[in-house]
């Protein structure tokens, strides 16, 4: 199963916390956005492997924009 | 002495005839339909009632009611909607349980009378109503034609005055009646797999030609995340009914009394607060963990957790006393309040004020989330609905500024005299907007560093908690770890006369226009 991580806010990619191929546990940080002068972490909703990152550090993103894809172990 | 003539039955014979009728009614829609439900792990209407009420406490009203149509009399036990009274953890309550095995628990003339009577009794006596929903909508062919449509004669049918709490469970297909009563309730729990919609996918497809996925039309994700009509989602009927019992444990039986006080409670681990609250104002945190370190252990009962997530709304307890907690959650959108969160806040104020539950605001918000999406959803109307509701609240309102508190939203969270008392943490920061934005709005883009510095100096003001306390716009500056003790003290100070019963000026506020 592939889960698409969408941006919860309009903002800027502040930091990438994981690289493609990384194994993630539930709630592990994938990246951090900056919006409303806050650092907003985007975390893994379930365990899996970070399959793709669709954004780079410093990139502006809109709410709902695809940020990354996570493939779960059993899928 | 001679035997009575056979035309005059004995009381025993009459009782036997009664028992047979009762047994037929209690058999509901028949063994086959009941077995199908059991195989799916779904409770039937009478099993749901048994789960809801204390053992032996249920008194049914209208067991022997049936369809007004001659042709349906034998196949409409209790006319498909079981009504009655019982006790929930010792406290009296009323219930309407839809029996889906009887003509899909469709709405009819007779079962409409049952519901009407139960609502009247509940309002007069002060009983919460529990709606166990699973119904197809209006019964066919009963409702066909102008005469049938003209026979409705209860203009108060969909009037909600919040005399007593209503709690609804969405436990299957809920169209018509069970959808309407869920939408009118103070609390709605939905089982995954159930559908809540105006009409069934089948009728909707007939009317519009659109082939529909039932989950998309009215599934749990839609209502938990998009419409906000559902407060909690569970996997089983039993969990849904237990959630209703827990919800009601925080509320009074009616608006004329204070909420019940839990006899047993435990103070939380107060040190956890320091572990979960970053003092850096740029870093976010999970506010639920902070709340857990302030309110009674395991007492937080959250509503609409997946809707408008920049705010957390939860019933909770302090030394056993019910409170309503409206908290920013910086983890979602940095705590910036969107249109959904506005509606959620207003609905929560209405609930707490209607049932005499003091409010505690826990604030860390950078402002309303401005942008096209919010405007398309009528943001000014939603912000002002919240303000208007807040200004009409008569229960105690205590505002705790945890960190950021910016802009108009400061008023929505109790600033400007909209709270009875304001507590400011040593970590707090209060203002209208950042000096950088303010300088650009007034003067445009900066031209050179010297001018920029001057312009910033012109806009810079103290955002310190002590500045707020200095002009007595906040009454207390405190260490975050002292919050529980001070809230307890202030709830005593601000307890309303007349036993803590408020004026309920929001009692007729619409249930979903937030």
Coordinates of C-alpha atoms in Angstrom, one line a residue:
Chain A
X1 CA 0.0 0.0 0.0
X2 CA 1.3 3.5 -0.9
X3 CA 0.3 6.5 1.2
X4 CA 0.6 9.9 -0.3
X5 CA 1.7 12.6 2.2
X6 CA 0.0 15.9 1.4
X7 CA 1.0 19.3 2.7
X8 CA -1.3 20.3 5.6
X9 CA -0.5 24.0 5.0
X10 CA 0.7 26.5 2.5
X11 CA 4.4 27.3 3.4
X12 CA 8.0 26.5 2.6
X13 CA 9.9 23.2 3.0
X14 CA 12.2 24.0 5.9
X15 CA 14.1 20.8 6.3
X16 CA 14.1 17.2 4.9
X17 CA 14.4 14.8 7.8
X18 CA 14.5 11.5 5.9
X19 CA 15.9 10.4 2.6
X20 CA 14.3 8.1 0.1
X21 CA 14.8 4.5 1.1
X22 CA 14.6 5.3 4.8
X23 CA 12.6 2.9 7.0
X24 CA 10.1 4.9 9.0
X25 CA 8.1 4.0 12.1
X26 CA 4.6 5.6 12.8
X27 CA 5.0 9.3 13.7
X28 CA 8.6 9.5 12.5
X29 CA 9.4 12.9 11.0
X30 CA 9.6 13.0 7.2
X31 CA 10.2 16.7 6.7
X32 CA 9.5 20.0 8.4
X33 CA 7.5 22.9 6.8
X34 CA 7.7 26.5 7.8
X35 CA 4.4 28.4 7.8
X36 CA 2.9 31.1 10.0
X37 CA 6.5 31.5 11.5
X38 CA 6.2 27.9 12.9
X39 CA 8.1 24.8 12.1
X40 CA 5.5 22.2 11.3
X41 CA 6.6 18.6 11.1
X42 CA 5.1 16.2 8.6
X43 CA 5.2 12.7 10.1
X44 CA 4.6 9.1 8.8
X45 CA 1.0 8.1 9.5
X46 CA 2.1 4.4 9.6
X47 CA 5.3 2.4 9.4
X48 CA 6.9 1.9 6.0
X49 CA 9.6 2.9 3.6
X50 CA 10.0 6.4 2.3
X51 CA 9.6 5.7 -1.5
X52 CA 9.7 9.1 -3.0
X53 CA 10.2 12.7 -2.0
X54 CA 8.5 15.2 -4.3
X55 CA 9.9 18.5 -2.8
X56 CA 13.3 20.0 -2.0
X57 CA 14.4 22.2 0.9
X58 CA 13.4 25.8 0.4
X59 CA 10.6 24.9 -2.0
X60 CA 7.3 26.7 -1.6
X61 CA 4.3 24.3 -1.3
X62 CA 0.5 24.7 -1.3
X63 CA -2.0 23.1 1.0
X64 CA -2.8 19.7 -0.4
X65 CA 0.4 19.4 -2.5
X66 CA 2.0 16.0 -2.7
X67 CA 5.2 15.9 -0.6
X68 CA 6.2 12.3 -0.3
X69 CA 5.1 8.7 -0.7
X70 CA 5.4 6.0 1.8
X71 CA 5.1 2.3 1.0
X72 CA 4.0 0.1 3.9
X73 CA 5.9 -3.1 4.6
X74 CA 3.1 -5.5 3.7
X75 CA 2.2 -3.7 0.5
Chain B
X1 CA -71.6 -22.7 41.3
X2 CA -71.3 -23.3 37.6
X3 CA -68.4 -22.8 35.1
X4 CA -68.4 -19.4 33.4
X5 CA -69.7 -19.5 29.8
X6 CA -67.0 -20.0 27.2
X7 CA -67.7 -16.6 25.7
X8 CA -66.2 -15.0 28.8
X9 CA -62.5 -15.6 29.0
X10 CA -60.7 -15.8 32.3
X11 CA -58.0 -13.3 33.3
X12 CA -55.4 -16.1 32.9
X13 CA -56.6 -16.6 29.3
X14 CA -56.5 -12.9 28.6
X15 CA -53.0 -12.7 30.1
X16 CA -51.9 -15.6 27.9
X17 CA -53.2 -13.7 24.8
X18 CA -51.2 -10.7 25.9
X19 CA -48.1 -12.7 26.4
X20 CA -48.4 -14.1 22.9
X21 CA -48.7 -10.6 21.4
X22 CA -45.7 -9.4 23.5
X23 CA -43.6 -12.4 22.3
X24 CA -44.4 -11.7 18.7
X25 CA -43.4 -8.0 19.1
X26 CA -40.2 -9.0 20.9
X27 CA -39.3 -11.3 18.0
X28 CA -38.8 -8.1 15.9
X29 CA -38.4 -8.7 12.2
X30 CA -37.9 -12.5 12.5
X31 CA -35.3 -15.0 13.3
X32 CA -33.7 -15.0 9.8
X33 CA -33.0 -11.3 9.7
X34 CA -31.7 -11.3 13.3
X35 CA -29.4 -14.2 12.4
X36 CA -28.0 -12.3 9.5
X37 CA -27.1 -9.4 11.7
X38 CA -25.5 -11.7 14.3
X39 CA -23.3 -13.3 11.6
X40 CA -22.0 -9.8 10.7
X41 CA -21.3 -9.0 14.3
X42 CA -23.9 -6.2 14.4
X43 CA -26.2 -5.9 17.4
X44 CA -30.0 -5.7 16.9
X45 CA -32.0 -2.9 18.4
X46 CA -32.9 -4.7 21.6
X47 CA -29.3 -5.8 22.2
X48 CA -28.3 -2.2 21.8
X49 CA -30.8 -1.1 24.4
X50 CA -29.5 -3.8 26.7
X51 CA -26.0 -2.5 26.3
X52 CA -27.1 1.1 26.9
X53 CA -29.2 0.8 30.1
X54 CA -28.4 -0.7 33.5
X55 CA -29.6 -4.3 33.7
X56 CA -33.4 -4.6 34.3
X57 CA -34.0 -0.9 34.1
X58 CA -35.6 -0.6 30.7
X59 CA -39.3 0.2 30.6
X60 CA -40.6 0.1 27.0
X61 CA -43.3 2.5 25.9
X62 CA -45.4 1.2 23.0
X63 CA -44.3 -2.4 22.6
X64 CA -47.6 -3.3 21.0
X65 CA -47.7 -0.4 18.6
X66 CA -47.8 -1.3 14.9
X67 CA -48.5 0.1 11.5
X68 CA -51.7 2.1 10.9
X69 CA -52.1 0.1 7.6
X70 CA -54.2 -3.0 8.0
X71 CA -51.9 -4.9 5.6
X72 CA -48.8 -4.2 7.6
X73 CA -50.1 -4.8 11.2
X74 CA -48.6 -8.3 11.6
X75 CA -45.2 -7.4 10.2
X76 CA -44.5 -4.2 12.1
X77 CA -43.6 -5.1 15.7
X78 CA -43.3 -1.9 17.8
X79 CA -43.7 -0.3 14.4
X80 CA -40.0 -0.5 13.9
X81 CA -38.9 2.1 16.4
X82 CA -38.5 1.0 20.0
X83 CA -38.9 3.7 22.6
X84 CA -38.7 3.8 26.4
X85 CA -36.9 4.8 29.6
X86 CA -34.1 3.3 31.6
X87 CA -31.1 4.1 33.7
X88 CA -27.5 4.8 32.6
X89 CA -25.1 4.3 35.5
X90 CA -28.0 5.0 37.8
X91 CA -29.2 8.1 36.1
X92 CA -32.6 8.1 34.2
X93 CA -32.6 8.6 30.4
X94 CA -34.8 8.0 27.4
X95 CA -34.0 6.1 24.2
X96 CA -35.3 5.6 20.6
X97 CA -33.8 2.5 19.0
X98 CA -34.4 1.9 15.3
X99 CA -35.2 -1.7 14.6
X100 CA -33.9 -2.1 11.0
X101 CA -35.3 -5.6 10.8
X102 CA -38.9 -4.1 10.7
X103 CA -39.4 -2.5 7.3
X104 CA -36.0 -0.9 7.6
X105 CA -37.1 1.1 10.7
X106 CA -38.9 3.4 8.2
X107 CA -40.7 6.4 9.6
X108 CA -44.5 6.0 9.9
X109 CA -47.5 7.7 11.4
X110 CA -47.5 5.5 14.5
X111 CA -43.8 5.5 15.2
X112 CA -43.8 9.2 14.7
X113 CA -46.3 9.5 17.6
X114 CA -44.0 7.3 19.7
X115 CA -41.0 9.6 19.2
X116 CA -43.1 12.7 19.7
X117 CA -44.4 11.4 23.1
X118 CA -40.9 10.4 24.2
X119 CA -39.5 13.8 23.4
X120 CA -42.2 15.6 25.3
X121 CA -41.7 13.4 28.3
X122 CA -37.9 13.8 28.2
X123 CA -38.1 17.6 28.0
X124 CA -40.7 17.8 30.8
X125 CA -39.0 15.3 33.1
X126 CA -35.4 16.4 32.3
X127 CA -34.1 13.2 30.6
X128 CA -31.3 12.9 28.1
X129 CA -32.3 11.2 24.9
X130 CA -30.2 8.6 23.2
X131 CA -30.9 8.0 19.5
X132 CA -29.7 4.6 18.3
X133 CA -29.9 5.2 14.5
X134 CA -30.4 2.9 11.6
X135 CA -33.3 3.8 9.3
X136 CA -34.2 4.0 5.7
X137 CA -36.3 7.1 5.8
X138 CA -40.0 7.6 5.2
X139 CA -42.1 4.4 4.9
X140 CA -43.5 3.5 1.5
X141 CA -46.3 3.5 0.3
X142 CA -47.6 5.2 3.5
X143 CA -46.1 8.6 2.7
X144 CA -47.1 8.6 -1.0
X145 CA -49.4 11.3 -2.3
X146 CA -50.7 14.7 -1.3
X147 CA -53.0 13.4 1.5
X148 CA -50.2 11.6 3.2
X149 CA -47.8 14.6 2.8
X150 CA -50.5 16.8 4.2
X151 CA -51.0 14.7 7.3
X152 CA -47.9 15.8 9.1
X153 CA -49.0 17.8 12.1
X154 CA -46.0 18.3 14.4
X155 CA -44.4 21.6 13.7
X156 CA -42.1 21.1 16.7
X157 CA -40.8 17.8 15.3
X158 CA -37.4 19.3 14.4
X159 CA -37.2 22.0 17.0
X160 CA -34.2 21.8 19.3
X161 CA -34.2 23.8 22.5
X162 CA -31.5 21.8 24.4
X163 CA -33.6 21.3 27.5
X164 CA -31.7 18.0 27.9
X165 CA -28.7 16.5 26.2
X166 CA -29.2 14.4 23.0
X167 CA -26.6 11.8 22.0
X168 CA -26.9 9.8 18.7
X169 CA -25.2 6.7 17.4
X170 CA -25.0 6.1 13.6
X171 CA -25.0 2.3 13.4
X172 CA -25.9 1.3 9.9
X173 CA -27.8 2.9 7.0
X174 CA -29.0 6.3 8.4
X175 CA -31.3 8.2 6.1
X176 CA -34.3 10.3 6.9
X177 CA -35.2 10.2 10.6
X178 CA -32.0 8.8 12.0
X179 CA -29.9 11.2 9.9
X180 CA -32.0 14.2 11.1
X181 CA -31.9 13.3 14.8
X182 CA -28.1 12.6 14.6
X183 CA -27.6 16.1 13.0
X184 CA -29.7 17.6 15.8
X185 CA -27.8 15.9 18.6
X186 CA -25.1 17.3 20.9
X187 CA -22.9 14.2 20.4
X188 CA -22.7 11.8 17.4
X189 CA -20.7 8.6 17.3
X190 CA -20.5 6.6 14.1
X191 CA -19.5 3.0 13.5
X192 CA -17.2 2.4 10.6
X193 CA -19.2 0.9 7.7
X194 CA -22.3 2.9 8.6
X195 CA -23.6 5.6 6.2
X196 CA -25.2 8.9 7.2
X197 CA -26.9 10.8 4.4
X198 CA -30.1 12.5 3.3
X199 CA -31.1 9.6 1.0
X200 CA -29.7 6.2 0.2
X201 CA -27.2 5.7 -2.6
X202 CA -29.9 3.9 -4.5
X203 CA -32.5 6.7 -4.4
X204 CA -29.8 9.3 -5.0
X205 CA -28.6 7.4 -8.1
X206 CA -32.2 7.2 -9.4
X207 CA -32.8 10.9 -8.9
X208 CA -29.5 12.1 -10.4
X209 CA -28.2 9.3 -12.6
X210 CA -25.0 9.4 -10.6
X211 CA -23.5 6.0 -9.5
X212 CA -22.3 6.4 -6.0
X213 CA -19.9 4.9 -3.6
X214 CA -21.8 4.8 -0.3
X215 CA -18.7 5.6 1.7
X216 CA -18.2 8.8 -0.5
X217 CA -21.9 9.7 0.0
X218 CA -21.9 9.4 3.7
X219 CA -19.1 7.3 5.2
X220 CA -17.1 7.9 8.4
X221 CA -14.2 9.6 6.7
X222 CA -16.5 12.2 5.1
X223 CA -18.2 13.0 8.4
X224 CA -15.2 12.8 10.7
X225 CA -12.9 14.9 8.4
X226 CA -15.0 17.0 6.1
X227 CA -18.4 17.7 7.4
X228 CA -17.7 17.5 11.2
X229 CA -21.2 16.0 11.7
X230 CA -19.6 13.1 13.6
X231 CA -17.8 13.5 16.9
X232 CA -16.2 10.1 17.3
X233 CA -15.7 7.0 15.1
X234 CA -15.6 3.5 16.4
X235 CA -15.4 -0.1 15.0
X236 CA -18.2 -1.8 16.8
X237 CA -21.8 -1.2 18.1
X238 CA -20.7 -1.9 21.6
X239 CA -18.0 0.8 21.5
X240 CA -20.5 3.3 20.1
X241 CA -22.9 2.8 22.9
X242 CA -20.1 2.9 25.5
X243 CA -19.0 6.3 24.0
X244 CA -22.5 7.7 24.5
X245 CA -22.5 6.6 28.1
X246 CA -19.1 8.2 28.6
X247 CA -20.3 11.5 26.9
X248 CA -23.4 11.6 29.1
X249 CA -21.2 11.1 32.3
X250 CA -19.9 14.6 31.8
X251 CA -23.3 16.2 31.4
X252 CA -26.2 17.0 33.7
X253 CA -29.5 15.2 33.0
X254 CA -31.0 18.6 32.0
X255 CA -30.1 22.2 31.6
X256 CA -31.5 23.1 35.0
X257 CA -28.8 21.4 37.1
X258 CA -25.0 21.4 37.2
X259 CA -23.1 18.5 35.8
X260 CA -22.5 15.4 38.0
X261 CA -19.2 15.3 40.0
X262 CA -17.0 12.2 39.6
X263 CA -16.4 10.7 43.0
X264 CA -13.0 9.3 42.1
X265 CA -10.3 11.1 40.3
X266 CA -6.5 11.2 40.2
X267 CA -4.2 14.2 39.7
X268 CA -2.0 13.9 36.5
X269 CA 1.7 13.7 36.3
X270 CA 2.4 17.5 36.4
X271 CA 6.1 17.1 35.5
X272 CA 5.1 15.8 32.1
X273 CA 4.1 19.3 31.1
X274 CA 7.7 20.5 31.1
X275 CA 8.7 17.5 28.9
X276 CA 6.1 18.3 26.3
X277 CA 6.2 22.1 26.1
X278 CA 9.0 23.5 24.0
X279 CA 9.9 27.0 25.1
X280 CA 11.2 27.9 21.6
X281 CA 8.1 29.5 20.0
X282 CA 9.0 28.2 16.6
X283 CA 8.7 24.6 17.7
X284 CA 5.3 22.8 17.6
X285 CA 4.1 20.2 20.1
X286 CA 1.2 17.9 20.7
X287 CA -1.2 19.8 22.9
X288 CA -3.0 16.7 24.0
X289 CA 0.0 15.7 26.0
X290 CA 0.1 19.1 27.7
X291 CA -3.6 18.9 28.5
X292 CA -3.1 15.4 30.0
X293 CA -0.6 16.9 32.5
X294 CA -3.2 19.5 33.7
X295 CA -6.7 17.8 33.9
X296 CA -7.7 14.7 35.9
X297 CA -5.9 11.6 34.8
X298 CA -7.6 9.9 31.8
X299 CA -10.5 12.4 31.9
X300 CA -10.0 14.0 28.5
X301 CA -12.9 13.0 26.1
X302 CA -12.2 14.6 22.8
X303 CA -14.9 15.6 20.2
X304 CA -14.3 15.9 16.4
X305 CA -10.6 15.0 16.7
X306 CA -10.1 14.8 13.0
X307 CA -12.0 17.9 12.0
X308 CA -10.6 21.4 12.3
X309 CA -7.5 19.9 14.0
X310 CA -5.8 23.2 14.8
X311 CA -8.2 23.2 17.7
X312 CA -8.8 20.4 20.2
X313 CA -12.2 20.4 21.9
X314 CA -12.6 18.0 24.8
X315 CA -14.7 17.4 27.9
X316 CA -12.5 16.8 30.9
X317 CA -12.5 17.0 34.7
X318 CA -10.8 19.0 37.4
X319 CA -11.0 17.3 40.8
X320 CA -14.0 15.4 39.4
X321 CA -15.9 18.5 38.1
X322 CA -16.7 18.7 34.4
X323 CA -15.0 21.4 32.3
X324 CA -15.0 22.0 28.5
X325 CA -11.5 22.5 27.1
X326 CA -10.9 24.5 23.9
X327 CA -7.2 24.2 23.1
X328 CA -4.9 25.3 20.2
X329 CA -3.0 22.4 18.7
X330 CA 0.2 23.8 17.1
X331 CA 0.9 20.4 15.6
X332 CA -1.8 21.1 13.0
X333 CA -1.2 24.1 10.8
X334 CA 0.9 25.7 13.5
X335 CA -2.4 26.2 15.5
X336 CA -3.7 28.7 12.8
X337 CA -7.5 28.5 12.9
X338 CA -9.3 27.6 9.7
X339 CA -13.0 27.7 8.8
X340 CA -13.6 24.1 10.1
X341 CA -11.9 24.9 13.4
X342 CA -14.1 28.0 13.8
X343 CA -17.3 25.9 13.4
X344 CA -15.9 23.4 15.8
X345 CA -15.2 26.1 18.4
X346 CA -18.7 27.6 18.1
X347 CA -20.4 24.2 18.4
X348 CA -18.4 23.5 21.5
X349 CA -19.3 26.8 23.2
X350 CA -23.0 26.0 22.5
X351 CA -22.7 22.5 24.1
X352 CA -20.9 23.7 27.2
X353 CA -23.0 26.8 27.8
X354 CA -26.3 24.9 27.3
X355 CA -25.3 22.3 30.0
X356 CA -23.6 24.5 32.6
X357 CA -20.0 23.3 31.9
X358 CA -17.3 25.9 32.6
X359 CA -14.9 26.6 29.8
X360 CA -11.2 26.6 29.8
X361 CA -9.4 28.1 26.8
X362 CA -5.8 26.9 26.2
X363 CA -4.2 29.2 23.7
X364 CA -1.3 29.0 21.4
X365 CA -2.3 30.5 18.0
X366 CA -0.6 32.7 15.4
X367 CA -4.0 34.0 14.1
X368 CA -6.7 32.9 11.7
X369 CA -5.5 31.0 8.7
X370 CA -5.9 33.6 6.0
X371 CA -6.3 32.7 2.3
X372 CA -8.6 31.9 -0.5
X373 CA -9.8 28.6 0.9
X374 CA -11.0 30.2 4.1
X375 CA -12.8 33.0 2.3
X376 CA -14.5 30.5 0.0
X377 CA -16.0 29.0 3.2
X378 CA -17.3 32.3 4.5
X379 CA -14.5 32.9 7.1
X380 CA -15.8 36.3 8.3
X381 CA -19.2 34.8 9.1
X382 CA -17.6 31.9 10.9
X383 CA -15.2 34.2 12.9
X384 CA -18.2 36.4 13.9
X385 CA -20.5 33.4 14.8
X386 CA -17.8 32.3 17.2
X387 CA -17.5 35.8 18.7
X388 CA -21.2 36.2 19.0
X389 CA -21.6 32.8 20.7
X390 CA -18.7 33.6 23.0
X391 CA -20.2 36.9 24.0
X392 CA -23.5 35.2 24.9
X393 CA -21.9 32.5 27.0
X394 CA -22.9 32.7 30.7
X395 CA -20.8 29.8 32.2
X396 CA -17.4 30.7 33.6
X397 CA -14.7 31.2 31.0
X398 CA -11.0 30.9 32.0
X399 CA -8.4 31.8 29.4
X400 CA -4.9 30.4 29.6
X401 CA -2.3 31.9 27.2
X402 CA 0.3 29.1 26.8
X403 CA 2.5 30.7 24.1
X404 CA 1.4 32.7 21.0
X405 CA -1.8 34.8 21.1
X406 CA -2.2 37.0 18.0
X407 CA -4.7 39.1 16.1
X408 CA -8.4 39.1 16.1
X409 CA -8.4 35.5 17.3
X410 CA -7.2 36.8 20.7
X411 CA -10.7 38.1 21.2
X412 CA -12.2 34.8 20.1
X413 CA -10.2 33.1 22.8
X414 CA -11.5 35.3 25.6
X415 CA -9.4 38.5 25.2
X416 CA -11.0 41.9 25.4
X417 CA -13.1 41.0 28.4
X418 CA -14.5 37.8 26.8
X419 CA -13.1 35.7 29.6
X420 CA -13.8 35.9 33.3
X421 CA -10.1 35.6 34.1
X422 CA -7.0 35.4 32.0
X423 CA -3.9 33.4 33.1
X424 CA -0.6 34.0 31.1
X425 CA 2.2 31.5 31.2
X426 CA 5.8 32.8 31.4
X427 CA 6.3 31.4 27.9
X428 CA 3.6 33.6 26.4
X429 CA 3.8 36.2 23.6
X430 CA 0.9 38.5 22.8
X431 CA 0.5 40.9 19.9
X432 CA -1.4 41.9 16.7
X433 CA 1.0 40.8 14.0
X434 CA 4.8 40.6 13.4
X435 CA 6.5 44.0 13.2
X436 CA 8.0 43.0 9.8
X437 CA 4.5 42.5 8.3
X438 CA 3.2 45.7 9.9
X439 CA 6.1 47.8 8.5
X440 CA 5.5 46.5 5.0
X441 CA 1.7 47.0 5.1
X442 CA 2.1 50.7 6.2
X443 CA 5.2 51.6 4.2
X444 CA 5.6 49.0 1.4
X445 CA 8.8 47.1 0.6
X446 CA 11.9 48.4 2.5
X447 CA 14.3 50.5 0.4
X448 CA 17.6 50.4 2.4
X449 CA 18.7 48.9 5.7
X450 CA 18.6 52.1 7.7
X451 CA 15.0 52.9 6.7
X452 CA 14.0 49.3 7.4
X453 CA 15.4 49.5 10.9
X454 CA 13.6 52.7 11.6
X455 CA 10.3 51.3 10.3
X456 CA 10.7 48.2 12.4
X457 CA 11.4 50.3 15.5
X458 CA 8.2 52.2 14.9
X459 CA 6.2 49.0 14.9
X460 CA 8.0 47.0 17.6
X461 CA 6.2 46.8 20.9
X462 CA 6.6 44.5 23.9
X463 CA 4.9 41.1 23.4
X464 CA 5.7 40.1 27.0
X465 CA 3.2 38.6 29.4
X466 CA 4.2 41.2 31.9
X467 CA 3.0 44.0 29.5
X468 CA -0.4 42.3 29.4
X469 CA -0.5 41.9 33.2
X470 CA 0.8 45.5 33.7
X471 CA -2.4 47.0 32.3
X472 CA -4.5 44.3 34.1
X473 CA -5.6 42.7 30.8
X474 CA -4.4 39.5 32.4
X475 CA -4.9 38.8 36.0
X476 CA -2.1 36.2 36.6
X477 CA 1.3 35.4 35.1
X478 CA 2.2 31.9 36.1
X479 CA 4.6 29.0 35.7
X480 CA 2.9 26.5 33.4
X481 CA 3.1 23.8 36.1
X482 CA 0.9 25.8 38.4
X483 CA -2.0 25.8 36.0
X484 CA -4.0 23.0 37.5
X485 CA -4.0 24.5 41.0
X486 CA -4.9 27.9 39.8
X487 CA -7.7 26.7 37.6
X488 CA -9.2 24.8 40.5
X489 CA -9.1 27.9 42.6
X490 CA -10.6 30.1 39.9
X491 CA -13.4 27.7 39.2
X492 CA -14.4 28.2 42.8
X493 CA -14.1 31.9 42.6
X494 CA -16.2 32.1 39.4
X495 CA -18.8 29.5 40.2
X496 CA -22.2 30.9 39.2
X497 CA -25.0 31.3 41.8
X498 CA -28.1 29.2 41.5
X499 CA -26.0 26.0 41.9
X500 CA -23.8 26.8 38.9
X501 CA -26.7 26.9 36.4
X502 CA -26.3 29.5 33.6
X503 CA -28.8 31.4 31.4
X504 CA -28.5 29.2 28.2
X505 CA -28.7 32.0 25.7
X506 CA -27.4 29.7 23.0
X507 CA -29.9 26.9 23.7
X508 CA -31.6 27.3 20.3
X509 CA -28.4 27.8 18.3
X510 CA -28.5 25.6 15.1
X511 CA -26.9 22.3 15.6
X512 CA -24.7 22.3 12.5
X513 CA -24.6 25.9 11.2
X514 CA -21.4 26.8 13.0

